[in-house]
Structure formats: structure tokens, C-alpha cells
Coordinates of C-alpha atoms in Angstrom, one line a residue:
M1 CA 92.6 103.8 -62.2
S2 CA 91.8 102.1 -58.9
H3 CA 91.8 98.3 -58.6
K4 CA 88.6 98.6 -57.2
I5 CA 86.9 100.5 -60.3
K6 CA 88.8 98.5 -63.1
K7 CA 86.0 95.5 -63.4
L8 CA 85.0 96.2 -67.3
A9 CA 85.5 100.1 -66.2
A10 CA 84.2 100.5 -70.2
A11 CA 80.9 100.5 -68.5
S12 CA 80.7 103.8 -67.0
L13 CA 83.7 105.3 -68.8
A14 CA 82.2 104.8 -72.2
I15 CA 79.7 107.3 -71.2
V16 CA 81.9 110.6 -72.2
C17 CA 82.4 109.7 -75.6
A18 CA 79.8 109.8 -78.5
A19 CA 79.8 107.8 -81.1
S20 CA 81.4 109.3 -84.9
M21 CA 82.5 106.1 -86.9
C22 CA 79.3 104.8 -87.1
G23 CA 79.8 101.3 -89.0
C24 CA 83.2 100.6 -88.1
S25 CA 83.5 96.3 -87.5
D26 CA 85.9 95.4 -84.6
S27 CA 86.9 92.2 -86.9
G28 CA 90.0 93.5 -87.9
Y29 CA 93.8 93.9 -85.6
I30 CA 95.2 97.2 -85.8
G31 CA 98.8 95.3 -84.9
T32 CA 100.7 93.5 -82.6
V33 CA 102.4 93.9 -79.2
N34 CA 105.1 91.9 -78.2
G35 CA 103.4 89.6 -80.8
I36 CA 100.0 89.7 -79.1
Q37 CA 97.6 90.9 -81.9
I38 CA 95.9 93.9 -80.5
P39 CA 92.1 93.9 -81.9
N40 CA 90.7 97.4 -83.6
G41 CA 88.4 97.9 -80.9
M42 CA 90.7 97.8 -78.0
Y43 CA 92.6 100.1 -79.4
I44 CA 89.7 102.7 -80.2
F45 CA 88.8 102.0 -76.4
Y46 CA 92.4 103.2 -75.0
V47 CA 91.7 106.4 -77.5
A48 CA 88.1 107.4 -77.3
V49 CA 86.9 106.2 -74.2
N50 CA 89.8 106.0 -71.6
G51 CA 92.1 108.1 -73.1
Y52 CA 89.5 110.6 -73.7
S53 CA 88.2 111.2 -70.0
E54 CA 91.9 111.0 -68.8
A55 CA 92.5 114.1 -71.5
A56 CA 90.0 115.8 -70.9
N57 CA 90.5 115.4 -66.6
K58 CA 94.0 116.5 -67.2
I59 CA 93.3 119.7 -69.3
T60 CA 90.2 120.4 -66.5
D61 CA 93.6 120.3 -64.1
E62 CA 95.8 122.3 -65.9
L63 CA 93.0 124.8 -65.6
G64 CA 93.0 124.9 -62.1
D65 CA 89.2 123.8 -62.1
S66 CA 89.0 121.3 -59.1
L67 CA 85.5 121.0 -59.4
G68 CA 85.1 120.0 -63.1
T69 CA 82.9 122.7 -64.1
A70 CA 85.2 124.3 -67.0
E71 CA 84.2 123.5 -70.7
V72 CA 86.6 121.5 -71.8
T73 CA 87.3 121.1 -75.6
V74 CA 90.1 118.5 -75.8
F75 CA 91.3 119.1 -79.6
N76 CA 91.4 122.8 -78.8
N77 CA 94.3 122.4 -76.0
T78 CA 98.0 120.6 -76.0
I79 CA 98.2 117.8 -73.2
E80 CA 101.8 117.9 -71.4
G81 CA 103.4 120.0 -74.3
K82 CA 101.6 117.6 -76.9
T83 CA 98.6 117.9 -79.4
A84 CA 95.8 116.4 -78.4
S85 CA 95.6 113.7 -81.1
A86 CA 99.7 112.8 -80.3
W87 CA 98.9 112.4 -76.4
L88 CA 95.8 110.3 -77.4
K89 CA 97.8 108.0 -79.9
D90 CA 100.9 108.0 -76.9
H91 CA 98.3 107.2 -74.0
A92 CA 96.4 103.9 -76.3
V93 CA 100.2 102.9 -77.3
E94 CA 101.3 102.9 -73.3
K95 CA 98.2 101.2 -72.0
L96 CA 98.6 98.6 -74.8
R97 CA 102.2 98.1 -73.3
R98 CA 100.6 97.3 -70.5
Y99 CA 97.8 95.3 -71.2
A100 CA 100.7 93.3 -72.8
A101 CA 103.0 93.3 -70.3
I102 CA 100.1 91.8 -67.7
E103 CA 99.4 89.0 -70.1
E104 CA 103.1 88.2 -70.3
L105 CA 103.6 87.9 -66.5
F106 CA 99.8 86.4 -65.9
T107 CA 101.0 83.3 -68.0
N108 CA 104.7 83.3 -67.2
N109 CA 103.6 82.8 -63.3
G110 CA 101.3 80.3 -64.3
L111 CA 97.9 81.8 -62.7
S112 CA 94.5 81.5 -63.4
L113 CA 91.2 83.4 -63.3
T114 CA 88.3 81.6 -61.0
A115 CA 85.3 80.2 -62.0
E116 CA 83.5 83.0 -60.1
E117 CA 85.9 85.7 -61.9
Q118 CA 84.7 84.5 -65.3
T119 CA 81.5 84.6 -64.1
A120 CA 81.3 87.9 -63.3
I121 CA 83.2 89.0 -66.5
D122 CA 80.1 87.3 -68.2
E123 CA 77.5 89.1 -66.6
N124 CA 79.0 92.4 -66.7
I125 CA 79.0 91.8 -71.0
K126 CA 76.0 90.8 -70.5
A127 CA 74.8 94.0 -68.8
L128 CA 76.2 95.8 -71.6
D129 CA 72.4 95.3 -73.5
D130 CA 71.0 96.5 -70.8
D131 CA 68.7 99.4 -71.7
L132 CA 70.4 102.7 -70.8
G133 CA 66.3 104.1 -70.7
Y134 CA 66.9 108.1 -70.1
Y135 CA 70.7 107.8 -69.6
A136 CA 71.2 108.0 -73.2
Q137 CA 69.4 111.5 -73.6
Y138 CA 71.5 112.4 -70.5
Y139 CA 74.8 111.5 -72.0
G140 CA 74.1 112.7 -75.1
L141 CA 74.4 109.3 -77.1
P142 CA 73.4 109.4 -80.7
E143 CA 70.2 109.0 -81.4
G144 CA 68.8 105.3 -81.8
I145 CA 71.4 104.0 -79.2
T146 CA 69.6 101.3 -76.6
S147 CA 72.0 100.0 -74.6
F148 CA 76.2 100.3 -73.6
G149 CA 76.7 97.2 -75.9
E150 CA 75.4 99.2 -79.1
H151 CA 76.7 101.9 -77.8
Y152 CA 80.3 100.7 -77.9
E153 CA 80.0 98.9 -81.2
S154 CA 78.7 102.1 -83.1
M155 CA 81.9 103.3 -82.3
G156 CA 83.9 100.1 -83.4
I157 CA 84.4 98.4 -79.9
G158 CA 82.8 94.7 -80.1
K159 CA 82.2 93.1 -76.7
S160 CA 85.2 90.6 -77.8
S161 CA 87.6 93.9 -77.0
L162 CA 85.7 94.6 -74.2
R163 CA 85.9 91.0 -72.9
L164 CA 89.7 91.1 -73.1
I165 CA 89.9 94.1 -71.5
S166 CA 87.6 93.1 -68.6
E167 CA 89.8 89.6 -68.4
N168 CA 93.2 91.8 -68.4
S169 CA 92.2 94.1 -65.3
Y170 CA 91.3 90.6 -63.2
K171 CA 94.6 89.4 -64.5
E172 CA 96.0 92.2 -63.4
D173 CA 94.6 91.8 -59.8
H174 CA 96.5 88.3 -59.5
V175 CA 99.7 89.4 -61.4
F176 CA 99.6 92.2 -58.4
L177 CA 98.8 89.5 -55.2
N178 CA 101.6 87.1 -56.7
Q179 CA 104.0 89.8 -56.2
Y180 CA 103.2 91.6 -53.1
D181 CA 100.7 88.9 -51.0
T182 CA 101.6 87.7 -48.1
D183 CA 103.0 84.6 -50.1
G184 CA 104.2 86.4 -52.7
L185 CA 107.1 87.1 -55.0
T186 CA 108.3 89.9 -52.4
P187 CA 105.6 89.8 -50.1
V188 CA 105.1 93.1 -48.0
S189 CA 105.4 92.1 -44.2
D190 CA 103.1 92.5 -41.4
D191 CA 105.4 94.8 -39.4
E192 CA 105.3 97.6 -43.0
I193 CA 101.8 96.5 -43.1
N194 CA 101.2 98.2 -39.4
S195 CA 103.9 100.8 -39.4
Y196 CA 101.3 102.3 -42.4
I197 CA 98.6 101.8 -40.2
T198 CA 100.3 103.6 -37.2
D199 CA 100.7 106.1 -39.2
N200 CA 97.5 106.4 -41.8
Y201 CA 94.9 105.1 -39.5
A202 CA 93.1 105.5 -35.8
A203 CA 90.5 103.0 -34.7
V204 CA 88.0 105.0 -33.0
K205 CA 84.7 104.2 -30.8
L206 CA 82.3 107.6 -30.6
L207 CA 79.4 109.2 -29.7
K208 CA 77.9 112.8 -29.9
L209 CA 75.7 113.8 -27.3
T210 CA 74.5 117.6 -28.5
F211 CA 73.8 120.2 -26.2
T212 CA 69.8 120.7 -27.3
D213 CA 66.9 118.8 -26.5
Y214 CA 64.5 116.2 -27.7
Q215 CA 63.5 118.4 -30.5
G216 CA 66.6 119.8 -31.2
I217 CA 66.7 123.1 -30.3
S218 CA 70.2 124.3 -28.2
L219 CA 70.0 124.3 -24.6
E220 CA 70.3 127.1 -22.6
D221 CA 69.9 126.2 -19.0
E222 CA 73.4 125.8 -17.3
A223 CA 71.7 123.0 -15.8
D224 CA 70.4 121.5 -18.5
I225 CA 74.1 121.3 -20.4
G226 CA 75.5 120.2 -17.3
A227 CA 73.4 116.8 -17.6
V228 CA 74.8 116.4 -21.0
K229 CA 77.8 116.4 -19.9
D230 CA 77.0 114.4 -16.9
L231 CA 75.7 111.5 -19.3
A232 CA 78.8 111.6 -21.2
Q233 CA 80.4 111.1 -18.5
A234 CA 78.8 108.5 -16.7
Y235 CA 78.8 106.4 -20.4
A236 CA 82.6 107.0 -20.6
D237 CA 83.0 105.6 -16.6
R238 CA 80.1 102.7 -17.7
Y239 CA 83.0 101.8 -20.3
N240 CA 86.4 102.4 -18.3
S241 CA 84.6 100.2 -15.7
T242 CA 83.5 97.3 -18.2
G243 CA 85.1 97.7 -21.0
D244 CA 81.9 96.9 -22.9
W245 CA 81.0 99.4 -25.2
S246 CA 77.9 97.7 -26.8
E247 CA 76.0 97.7 -24.2
I248 CA 76.7 102.0 -23.9
Q249 CA 75.7 101.8 -27.6
Y250 CA 72.6 100.2 -27.0
D251 CA 71.7 102.8 -24.5
F252 CA 72.7 105.6 -26.3
D253 CA 70.7 104.1 -29.6
L254 CA 67.5 103.2 -27.4
R255 CA 67.9 107.3 -26.1
Q256 CA 67.9 108.1 -29.9
A257 CA 65.0 106.3 -30.5
Q258 CA 62.8 107.7 -27.8
F259 CA 63.9 111.2 -28.9
D260 CA 62.9 110.5 -32.7
A261 CA 59.5 108.9 -31.5
W262 CA 58.5 112.3 -29.0
V263 CA 59.5 114.3 -31.9
N264 CA 57.2 112.3 -34.6
A265 CA 54.6 111.9 -31.3
D266 CA 54.6 115.9 -31.6
D267 CA 54.1 115.7 -35.3
E268 CA 51.5 113.3 -35.4
Y269 CA 49.5 114.4 -32.8
A270 CA 49.4 117.6 -34.0
E271 CA 48.4 116.2 -37.6
M272 CA 45.6 114.5 -35.6
K273 CA 44.7 117.8 -34.0
D274 CA 44.6 119.3 -37.8
G275 CA 41.4 121.2 -39.0
S276 CA 39.7 121.8 -35.5
S277 CA 40.6 124.7 -33.3
E278 CA 42.1 122.5 -30.9
A279 CA 44.8 122.6 -33.5
A280 CA 46.5 125.8 -32.1
D281 CA 45.9 124.8 -28.3
T282 CA 48.3 121.0 -29.4
S283 CA 50.8 123.3 -30.7
S284 CA 51.0 125.3 -28.0
A285 CA 50.9 122.6 -25.6
A286 CA 53.5 121.2 -27.0
E287 CA 55.6 124.0 -27.2
S288 CA 55.3 124.7 -23.6
Q289 CA 56.8 121.5 -22.6
S290 CA 59.9 121.9 -25.0
D291 CA 61.5 124.8 -23.0
T292 CA 62.8 122.0 -20.0
S293 CA 61.8 118.9 -21.5
V294 CA 65.0 117.9 -21.7
S295 CA 66.1 117.9 -18.6
T296 CA 64.2 114.5 -18.7
A297 CA 65.6 113.4 -22.0
E298 CA 69.1 113.8 -21.3
A299 CA 68.4 112.6 -17.6
Q300 CA 70.9 110.2 -16.2
G301 CA 71.2 108.3 -12.4
D302 CA 71.5 111.7 -10.6
T303 CA 68.4 113.6 -11.4
S304 CA 69.0 116.6 -9.0
T305 CA 68.9 118.9 -12.7
A306 CA 65.8 117.4 -13.6
E307 CA 63.6 118.9 -11.6
A308 CA 59.2 118.8 -12.8
Q309 CA 57.7 122.1 -13.7
S310 CA 54.3 122.7 -14.5
G311 CA 53.5 122.1 -18.2
T312 CA 56.1 119.9 -18.8
A313 CA 58.1 116.5 -19.4
E314 CA 59.3 115.8 -16.1
A315 CA 61.9 113.0 -15.4
A316 CA 61.3 109.1 -14.7
P317 CA 62.5 107.4 -11.7
E318 CA 62.0 104.3 -13.6
D319 CA 65.1 103.4 -15.7
T320 CA 64.7 102.0 -19.3
V321 CA 64.5 98.5 -20.1
N322 CA 68.2 96.9 -20.5
A323 CA 69.6 93.7 -19.1
S324 CA 73.1 95.7 -18.7
G325 CA 71.0 98.1 -16.8
T326 CA 71.2 101.6 -18.1
I327 CA 72.5 105.0 -17.7
F328 CA 69.7 107.6 -18.8
Q329 CA 66.0 107.3 -17.5
K330 CA 62.9 107.1 -20.2
P331 CA 61.1 110.3 -20.3
V332 CA 57.4 110.6 -19.0
V333 CA 55.4 113.1 -20.6
N334 CA 53.6 115.2 -18.1
T335 CA 51.8 118.4 -19.9
D336 CA 49.0 120.0 -19.1
D337 CA 47.1 118.0 -22.0
A338 CA 46.2 114.4 -20.8
E339 CA 45.6 113.1 -24.2
Y340 CA 48.9 114.3 -25.6
N341 CA 50.8 113.4 -22.7
K342 CA 49.4 109.3 -23.5
F343 CA 49.9 109.8 -27.2
A344 CA 53.5 110.8 -26.6
Q345 CA 54.3 108.5 -23.7
D346 CA 53.0 105.4 -26.2
A347 CA 55.5 106.6 -28.7
I348 CA 58.4 106.6 -26.2
D349 CA 57.3 103.5 -24.8
A350 CA 57.2 101.6 -27.8
A351 CA 60.5 103.2 -29.1
T352 CA 63.2 100.6 -29.3
A353 CA 66.5 100.0 -30.5
E354 CA 69.3 97.3 -31.9
L355 CA 72.0 95.4 -29.8
K356 CA 74.8 95.9 -31.9
D357 CA 77.9 93.4 -32.5
V358 CA 80.5 95.6 -31.1
D359 CA 83.0 94.8 -34.0
S360 CA 80.5 96.5 -36.3
L361 CA 80.9 99.9 -34.0
E362 CA 84.2 100.8 -34.7
Q363 CA 85.6 103.6 -36.7
F364 CA 88.8 104.1 -38.7
I365 CA 89.4 107.3 -40.2
K366 CA 91.7 107.4 -42.3
K367 CA 94.4 110.8 -41.1
D368 CA 94.7 112.9 -44.7
S369 CA 90.4 112.0 -45.6
S370 CA 88.8 112.3 -42.4
T371 CA 84.6 113.4 -42.9
L372 CA 84.8 114.2 -39.0
P373 CA 84.7 118.2 -37.9
E374 CA 88.2 119.2 -38.0
K375 CA 88.5 119.8 -34.0
I376 CA 87.6 116.2 -33.0
T377 CA 89.7 114.6 -35.8
E378 CA 92.6 116.7 -34.2
Y379 CA 91.9 115.2 -30.8
I380 CA 91.3 111.9 -31.7
W381 CA 94.7 112.2 -33.5
N382 CA 96.5 113.4 -30.6
A383 CA 94.9 110.6 -28.3
P384 CA 96.4 107.5 -26.9
A385 CA 95.5 104.5 -28.9
D386 CA 95.3 103.1 -25.4
G387 CA 91.6 101.6 -25.8
K388 CA 90.4 104.3 -22.4
A389 CA 87.1 107.0 -22.7
T390 CA 87.8 110.5 -22.7
L391 CA 85.3 113.2 -23.3
F392 CA 86.0 116.2 -25.7
T393 CA 83.5 118.9 -25.4
D394 CA 83.4 121.0 -29.1
E395 CA 81.8 124.2 -28.1
E396 CA 81.4 125.6 -31.8
S397 CA 79.7 122.3 -32.9
N398 CA 76.9 122.7 -29.2
C399 CA 78.0 119.0 -28.6
I400 CA 80.6 116.6 -26.5
Y401 CA 81.9 113.4 -27.6
V402 CA 82.9 110.5 -25.7
V403 CA 85.8 109.2 -27.5
V404 CA 87.8 105.3 -27.3
R405 CA 91.4 105.1 -29.2
D406 CA 92.0 101.7 -30.1
D407 CA 95.1 100.6 -31.1
A408 CA 94.1 100.1 -35.2
T409 CA 96.9 97.6 -35.9
T410 CA 95.0 95.1 -33.6
M411 CA 91.6 95.0 -35.5
E412 CA 92.5 91.8 -37.1
S413 CA 88.8 91.5 -38.8
W414 CA 89.3 95.2 -40.2
K415 CA 93.3 94.6 -41.2
T416 CA 92.3 91.4 -43.0
S417 CA 89.1 92.8 -44.9
Q418 CA 91.4 95.7 -46.2
H419 CA 94.4 93.8 -46.9
E420 CA 94.4 94.6 -50.4
S421 CA 94.0 98.2 -50.0
F422 CA 97.0 98.1 -48.0
L423 CA 99.0 96.5 -50.3
H424 CA 98.0 98.7 -53.1
E425 CA 98.8 101.7 -50.9
L426 CA 102.0 100.6 -50.5
R427 CA 103.2 98.8 -53.6
D428 CA 101.0 100.6 -56.0
D429 CA 103.7 102.8 -57.1
A430 CA 106.1 100.1 -57.6
F431 CA 104.1 97.7 -59.5
E432 CA 103.9 100.6 -62.0
E433 CA 107.7 100.2 -62.4
L434 CA 107.4 96.6 -62.6
L435 CA 104.9 96.4 -65.4
K436 CA 107.2 99.4 -67.4
G437 CA 110.5 97.3 -67.0
T438 CA 108.6 94.7 -68.4
Y439 CA 107.4 96.3 -71.8
Q440 CA 109.6 99.1 -71.8
N441 CA 111.4 96.7 -74.9
Y442 CA 108.3 95.5 -76.3
V443 CA 107.9 95.5 -80.2
V444 CA 105.0 97.7 -80.9
D445 CA 103.8 96.8 -84.6
L446 CA 100.6 98.9 -85.9
D447 CA 98.7 99.9 -88.8
D448 CA 99.5 103.4 -89.9
Y449 CA 97.0 103.8 -91.9
L450 CA 94.5 102.8 -88.9
V451 CA 96.5 104.7 -86.9
N452 CA 96.5 108.1 -88.0
T453 CA 93.7 107.8 -90.6
K454 CA 90.8 105.5 -90.3
Y455 CA 91.0 105.5 -86.4
A456 CA 92.8 108.8 -85.9
P457 CA 91.5 110.5 -82.4
E458 CA 90.1 113.6 -84.6
K459 CA 87.6 111.1 -85.7
L460 CA 86.8 110.0 -82.4
R461 CA 85.6 113.1 -80.7
G462 CA 83.9 112.5 -77.4
I463 CA 80.9 114.8 -76.5
G464 CA 81.4 118.4 -76.7
E465 CA 83.7 118.1 -79.3

């Protein structure tokens, strides 16, 4: 389970199980692990909540159902060559060993939870009493259950057990960082982190200009397509000359805001005229100007391609207001409908954009999980990390990109914010081995009757069983 999901993962994981052992209290202990007393509720959690969920996922994976659409009946399947009951009991014991190892390492290293963490734990426990509302019905929880806390109690998992589990997850973070952080027992070096970043991340500033008019209609005229390409080139040239991406992003965002205002003005004007005979004329007027208006909306300093035509919007020589100077020019609406012209022009003139901090404009693309289209992702990874703006035309996506790839290892604020994540990427496997080395010789003494009879996995079945 990801370290970022652990803070009382119980709240989300529990919903996969339906209570089937009502009335069981959480006042007793199922036994000890390395001398640490284990409450019944903690064992039940690792069997019926954490264990059942993982068992269902493993069965789904074995069925080859990557989307998780198969109906899984855990106790009708074997898991890793074991019966579901045997696997769930072994899983719970392994989790209890791991729990005890974290407690031991936390204590032996003189670590402590912060006041903020204690408050977060208190709030998580308190949140268990929040009303489930329609979720109870959605997840198939027993009738009459009104909160997660009540749901857990009905399973025999008291809040005291959930608090111990939650505290242990925070302690795990401390043990991990005490081992691998900058001043840890076996710290991960900056060189290793930088090497990992270089192999896995690209820092990119990116603009995407589509070959469409302001209404999103694909351009047909080569002059109009050329105007978009020229605008992209102008953005690249400006950045390579000034090194200031924020002014380019502002220019781009203002252009988009004007496009959006223009589209909205079309719709609002049509609605205003709706119900009268003028509605059809308005629609016709708006349609007539859409064919070539892009030559103004996409216009840049060189307006040779932005020739005004009768009944169309034409390029204005007036630059958009920007202290840094603009690259594109604000469009002027010039159709045969004077009322529409004023209506749309007022909306365009009122459009504004925010001048953003340059740090917020950097995107960090992970090589194996990029959400960008395949072709631009490939282009980015083949581009040198030299901070120079280049262009990439994607004909299939009907657009052109302005791309600046920077050296991600120099992005200090991002590296600081992601530092713990990098440590986990690099050391999670080693950490699990550390824990196993710690607990491999632990003595586990659990009550046979509770494990195999009263709290047998078959009696703690989940949804659908």
C-alpha cells in the first residue's frame, strides 16, 4: 500500500467488507507478537478488511481482469496456491509481524509522533462517526449502520484498534525517513536522486496551439494554418530571446480567454435573439463569420495572412494590452450585424488572464506514466534538456506544440516537494527487506480458538460472499 494512502486506510478499505459477526467486542487480545499484545480488532482488520481486499485483487489479477469487472468470490478460489482461509490467516500474521517491527524500530531509534500527527489521528478517528448517508446502501453495508465507526464495531473492530493501526502508519513514515532521509542512518545521496530523476522525469514548459478557429472548427485554408504556425514560432523566438516564459504564457492564456469569450458571446447573442424571427438571421450571421475569423484570432505581428473579408471578423492593428508586449493581436469582430459586432466585441475586450508564476508553469512528465499523447511524449524524451524552445507539429492531433525541456534536476522547489516520494521509489523494496530482517525471528503466539474458530476468515466474509 502506498505510504500516502496509509493514514487510516481503514476508512476506505473497510467498505469492501460486510459485517457478519455482530456483537463481537474488541475488549480482548488475540495473542502476542514479539511480546506486543495484539487486540482482537487489529487481527480482524488484517483478515477481513485489509486481507480480504488484497485477496480479491489478487484473484482478479489471476483472472486477467485488468479492469476489475469480474465477479470475485474469494472463498471459492485459491490464492497463491492456498485456500482463501489459509491465505487470509497467513496475511494477517505477516501484517502483525510488520506492525511489531515498526513499533520496535520506532522505539529503539527514539522517535516520536508530532503534535500535528496526533491531532490528525484524533480527527481521523472522530471522522469514523460521520454519517454514511447513501454510501451505506451503495456499498451494501448492513441495514441500520449509520457510520464507519459503527460498521467497524459491528465487525468487532473497535476504535482503539483503529487508532493503533493509524499510529503505526505514522510511525512507519518516521522509521523510513530515519533510515533513508538526508540525515538518516543510510541516507540516499543527492547523486542517486538526481540520477533517478534524469532517468524518469522530464521538466517541460508546453503550449499547444490547435489548427482550429475560435469555435474549434478545423482550418482548411493554408494561410490560416500558416498563421498558427507563425504564432507558435513567434512564441518560441520570444522565449529564446528573453527567457521569460510567464509573459508568453500570459499572452497565450489571454488569447484563449478571448476565444472563450467570443464563443460564449455567440451563444449568448443567439439566446438573446431566440424566440424571434431574428434568431435565424443571427445564427446565419455568426456562421458566416466563423469560416475565416481564425485569421484574426490566430493573428500575430505579421498580419499578411489576416486579410479582411466582407461579412467576416478581421484582424485589428491594435495589440492586446500587456506590459511585456504581445505577439498575437486582439481580434475585431466585423460582420454585417452591427448589434452582434458590439455584443461580441465587448465580450472579447472584457476578457482577462492571470499572470502566473513561472514555477507553476513547469510540468513534470514521468516517462512510464505520461498522460500526454504518445507522439509529443516521445518528442519530449528525445529533446535535449537545454532550456531552448522548439516546435513539434502533430498532424494527427491537428496541433503544434511549443516545447521547452529543462533539466529536472535543477528544479529545487519541485525536488524538495517530491523528496519523500523519490526516497520511496528508490528504497521501498529495501525497507521491506529491513522490516523482514527485523521480524523474521519474532515469536507469534495467537489463540488457536480465536484464529481458527471464533474469528475464522469464513466468518468474516466480505461483500458478495
